[in-house]
Coordinates of C-alpha atoms in Angstrom, one line a residue:
X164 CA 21.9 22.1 18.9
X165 CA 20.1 19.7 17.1
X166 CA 22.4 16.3 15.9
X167 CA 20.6 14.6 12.5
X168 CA 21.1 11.6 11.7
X169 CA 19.6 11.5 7.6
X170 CA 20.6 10.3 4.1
X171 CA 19.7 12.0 0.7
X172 CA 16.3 10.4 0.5
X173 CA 12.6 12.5 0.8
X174 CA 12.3 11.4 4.1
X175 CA 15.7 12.5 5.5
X176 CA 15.3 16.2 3.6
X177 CA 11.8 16.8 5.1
X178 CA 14.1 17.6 8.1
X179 CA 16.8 19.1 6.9
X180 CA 14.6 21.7 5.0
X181 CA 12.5 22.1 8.1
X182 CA 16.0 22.7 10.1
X183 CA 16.8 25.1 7.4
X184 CA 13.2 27.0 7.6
X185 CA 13.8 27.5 11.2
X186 CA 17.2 28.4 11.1
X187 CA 18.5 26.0 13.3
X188 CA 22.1 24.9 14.3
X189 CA 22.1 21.2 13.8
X190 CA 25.1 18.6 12.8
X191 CA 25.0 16.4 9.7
X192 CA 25.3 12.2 10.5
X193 CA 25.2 10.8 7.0
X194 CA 23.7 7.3 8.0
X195 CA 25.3 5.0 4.8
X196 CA 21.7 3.3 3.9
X197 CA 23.9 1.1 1.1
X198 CA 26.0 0.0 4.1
X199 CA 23.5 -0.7 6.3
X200 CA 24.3 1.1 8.8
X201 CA 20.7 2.3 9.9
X202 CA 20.5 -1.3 11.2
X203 CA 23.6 -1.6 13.4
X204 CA 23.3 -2.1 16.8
X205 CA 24.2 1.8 17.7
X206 CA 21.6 3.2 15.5
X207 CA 19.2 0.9 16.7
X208 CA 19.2 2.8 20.0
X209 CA 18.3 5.5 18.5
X210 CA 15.7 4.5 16.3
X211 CA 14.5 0.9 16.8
X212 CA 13.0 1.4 13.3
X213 CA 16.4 1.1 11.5
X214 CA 15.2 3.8 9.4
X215 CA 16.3 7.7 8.4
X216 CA 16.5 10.3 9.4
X217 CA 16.2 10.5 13.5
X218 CA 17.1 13.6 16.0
X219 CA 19.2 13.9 18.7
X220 CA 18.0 17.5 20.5
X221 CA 21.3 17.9 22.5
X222 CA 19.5 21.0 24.2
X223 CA 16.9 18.9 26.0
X224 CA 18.6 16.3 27.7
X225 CA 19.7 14.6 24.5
X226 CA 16.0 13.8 23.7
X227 CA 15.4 11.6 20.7
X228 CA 12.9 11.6 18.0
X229 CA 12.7 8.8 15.1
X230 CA 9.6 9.0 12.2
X231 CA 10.5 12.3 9.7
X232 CA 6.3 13.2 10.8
X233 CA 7.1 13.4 14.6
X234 CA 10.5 15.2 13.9
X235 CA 8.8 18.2 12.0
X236 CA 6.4 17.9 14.8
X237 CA 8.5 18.4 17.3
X238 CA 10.4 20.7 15.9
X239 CA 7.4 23.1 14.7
X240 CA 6.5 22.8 18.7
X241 CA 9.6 23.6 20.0
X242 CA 10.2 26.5 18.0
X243 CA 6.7 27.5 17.3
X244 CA 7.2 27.6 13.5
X245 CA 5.5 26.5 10.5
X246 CA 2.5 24.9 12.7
X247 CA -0.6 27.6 13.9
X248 CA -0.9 27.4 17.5
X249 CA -4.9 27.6 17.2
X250 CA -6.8 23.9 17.7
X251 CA -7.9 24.0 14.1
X252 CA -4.8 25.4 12.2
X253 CA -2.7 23.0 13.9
X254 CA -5.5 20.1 13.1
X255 CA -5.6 21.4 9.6
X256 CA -1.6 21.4 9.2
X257 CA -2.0 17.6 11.3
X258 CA -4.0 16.2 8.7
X259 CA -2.0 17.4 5.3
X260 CA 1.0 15.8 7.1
X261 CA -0.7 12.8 7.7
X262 CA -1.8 12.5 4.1
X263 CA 2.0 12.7 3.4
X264 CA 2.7 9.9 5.8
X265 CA 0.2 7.3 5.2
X266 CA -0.7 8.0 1.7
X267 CA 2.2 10.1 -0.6
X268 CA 5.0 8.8 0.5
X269 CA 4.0 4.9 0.9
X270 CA 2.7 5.1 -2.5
X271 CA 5.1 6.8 -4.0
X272 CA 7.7 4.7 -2.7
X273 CA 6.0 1.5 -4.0
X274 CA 5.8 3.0 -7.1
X275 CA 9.5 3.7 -7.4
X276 CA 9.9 -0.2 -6.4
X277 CA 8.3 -1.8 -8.7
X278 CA 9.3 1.1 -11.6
X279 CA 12.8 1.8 -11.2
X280 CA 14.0 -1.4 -8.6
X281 CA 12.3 -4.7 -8.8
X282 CA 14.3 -6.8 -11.0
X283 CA 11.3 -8.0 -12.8
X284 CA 8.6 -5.5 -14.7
X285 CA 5.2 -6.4 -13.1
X286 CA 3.0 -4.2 -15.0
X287 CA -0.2 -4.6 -13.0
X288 CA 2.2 -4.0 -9.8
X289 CA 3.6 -0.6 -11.8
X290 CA 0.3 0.1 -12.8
X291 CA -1.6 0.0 -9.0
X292 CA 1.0 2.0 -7.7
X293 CA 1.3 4.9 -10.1
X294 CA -2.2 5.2 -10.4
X295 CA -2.4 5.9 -6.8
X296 CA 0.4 8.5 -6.7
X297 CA -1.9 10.0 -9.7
X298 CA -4.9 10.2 -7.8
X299 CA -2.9 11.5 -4.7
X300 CA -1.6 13.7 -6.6
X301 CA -5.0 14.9 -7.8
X302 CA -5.7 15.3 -4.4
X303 CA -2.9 17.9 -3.5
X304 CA -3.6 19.7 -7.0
X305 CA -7.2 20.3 -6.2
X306 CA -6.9 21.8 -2.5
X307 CA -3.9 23.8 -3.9
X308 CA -6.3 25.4 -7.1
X309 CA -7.9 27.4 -4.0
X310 CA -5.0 27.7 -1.2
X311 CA -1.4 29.0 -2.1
X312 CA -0.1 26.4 0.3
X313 CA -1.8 23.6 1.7
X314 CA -3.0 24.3 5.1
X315 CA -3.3 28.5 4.9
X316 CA 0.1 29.6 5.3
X317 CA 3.4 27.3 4.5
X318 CA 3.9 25.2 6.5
X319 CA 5.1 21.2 8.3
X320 CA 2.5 20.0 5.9
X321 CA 4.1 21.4 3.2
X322 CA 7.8 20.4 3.8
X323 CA 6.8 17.1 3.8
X324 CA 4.8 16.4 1.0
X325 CA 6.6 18.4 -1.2
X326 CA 9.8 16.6 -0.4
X327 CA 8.0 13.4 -1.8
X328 CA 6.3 15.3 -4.7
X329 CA 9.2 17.0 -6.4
X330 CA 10.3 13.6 -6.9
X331 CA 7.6 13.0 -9.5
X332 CA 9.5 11.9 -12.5
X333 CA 11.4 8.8 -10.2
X334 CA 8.0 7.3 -9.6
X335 CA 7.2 7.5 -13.2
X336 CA 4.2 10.1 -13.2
X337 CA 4.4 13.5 -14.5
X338 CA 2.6 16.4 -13.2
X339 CA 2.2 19.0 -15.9
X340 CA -1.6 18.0 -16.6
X341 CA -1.8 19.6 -12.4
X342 CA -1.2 23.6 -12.7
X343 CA -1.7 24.0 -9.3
X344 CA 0.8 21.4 -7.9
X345 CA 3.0 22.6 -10.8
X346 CA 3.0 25.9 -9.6
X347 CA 3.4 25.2 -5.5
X348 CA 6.0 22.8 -6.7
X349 CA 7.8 25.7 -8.5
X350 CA 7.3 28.3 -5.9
X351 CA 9.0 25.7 -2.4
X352 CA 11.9 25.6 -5.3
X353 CA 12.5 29.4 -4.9
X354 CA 12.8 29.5 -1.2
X355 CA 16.7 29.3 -0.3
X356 CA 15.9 26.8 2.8
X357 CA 14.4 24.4 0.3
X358 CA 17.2 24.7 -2.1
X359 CA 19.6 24.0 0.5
X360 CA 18.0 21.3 2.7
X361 CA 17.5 18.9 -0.5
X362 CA 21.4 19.1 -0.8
X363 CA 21.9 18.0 2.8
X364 CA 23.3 15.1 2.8
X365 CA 25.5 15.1 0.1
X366 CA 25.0 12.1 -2.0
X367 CA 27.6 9.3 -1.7
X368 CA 29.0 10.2 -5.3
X369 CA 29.0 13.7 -4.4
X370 CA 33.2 15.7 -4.3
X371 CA 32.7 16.3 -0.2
X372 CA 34.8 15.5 2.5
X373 CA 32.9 14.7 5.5
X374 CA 35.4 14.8 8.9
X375 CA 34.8 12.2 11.5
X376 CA 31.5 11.6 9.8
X377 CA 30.0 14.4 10.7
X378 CA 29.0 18.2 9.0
X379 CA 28.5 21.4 11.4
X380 CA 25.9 23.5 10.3
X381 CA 25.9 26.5 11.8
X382 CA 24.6 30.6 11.8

């Protein structure tokens, strides 16, 4: 039993849709980011990052794991899942995650900052920003004109980026000038894990009832 500790953010459903994928039984902490609560001393504990989502694998000695990378890691290792187990299919799924981590999603975070957030309009801030998500983005659609998925089959590597990437339109860049990122963008839509694990958590607003702060997911 995995517990997860996540909010509805990219970051937090890179895990839940990789706990979907695997079929996993995990439980549901919604972590209040508008309350803070990712910074309270308890949390803390857990992740001394004061950030979303983290793990708590109740079937290894209540091992945790903070960072959404490491998670899908450690989860693809554990289960040996959505990661090749040869040197270079691992490497190869290792470095399209990594893109994710230091390049899509910083970007793309900045870029819904200073677009949608930051009280003031900085246009040469807007501007930096989405022309980096653009020419990330360019990135993914190229190596996905000649691969169905990013690193041979699907994969870690492509949970997480496309967790970030469906999220296009709230960084302000569109993507219908990239057919192949269209199209691998379309296709993660139709798989019943992905549908699912970008509902998990509900958002705040959302008509659910949550007992003891806490959802049981099980099969």
């Amino acid at each position: 039993m995995i517990e997860l500790y996540t909010a509805p953010t990219p970051n937090g459903h890179k895990v839940s849709i990789a706990l979907e994928e695997m079929q996993l039984d995990y439980t549901v902490v919604p972590v209040d980011l508008r309350k803070g609560v990712q910074k309270e001393p308890e949390y803390l504990k857990l992740n001394p990052n004061g950030r979303i989502p983290t793990i708590v694998d109740k079937a290894n000695d209540d091992f945790v794991v903070f960072e959404s990378g490491a998670i899908l890691m450690y989860l693809a290792e554990q289960t040996g899942q959505f990661m090749p187990q040869d040197t270079k299919g691992r490497s190869r799924v290792v470095q399209w995650l990594m893109f994710q981590m230091s390049g899509v999603g910083p970007m793309m975070g900045q870029a819904n900052v200073f677009h949608r957030y930051f009280p003031e309009k900085i246009q040469p801030a807007i501007d930096r920003y989405q022309n980096e998500v653009r020419r990330l983005f360019g990135v993914l659609d190229r190596q996905l004109s000649d691969n169905e998925y990013l690193a041979g089959d699907y994969s870690i590597a492509d949970i997480a980026n496309w967790a970030w990437v469906r999220t296009h339109s709230w960084s302000g860049v569109e993507i219908e000038n990239m057919p192949a990122l269209q199209r691998w963008v379309d296709a993660i839509y139709e798989r019943p894990a992905a549908k699912k694990g970008i509902e998990i958590p509900k958002r705040p607003d959302a008509d659910e009832i949550v007992r003891s702060g806490q959802t049981m997911i099980q099969r």
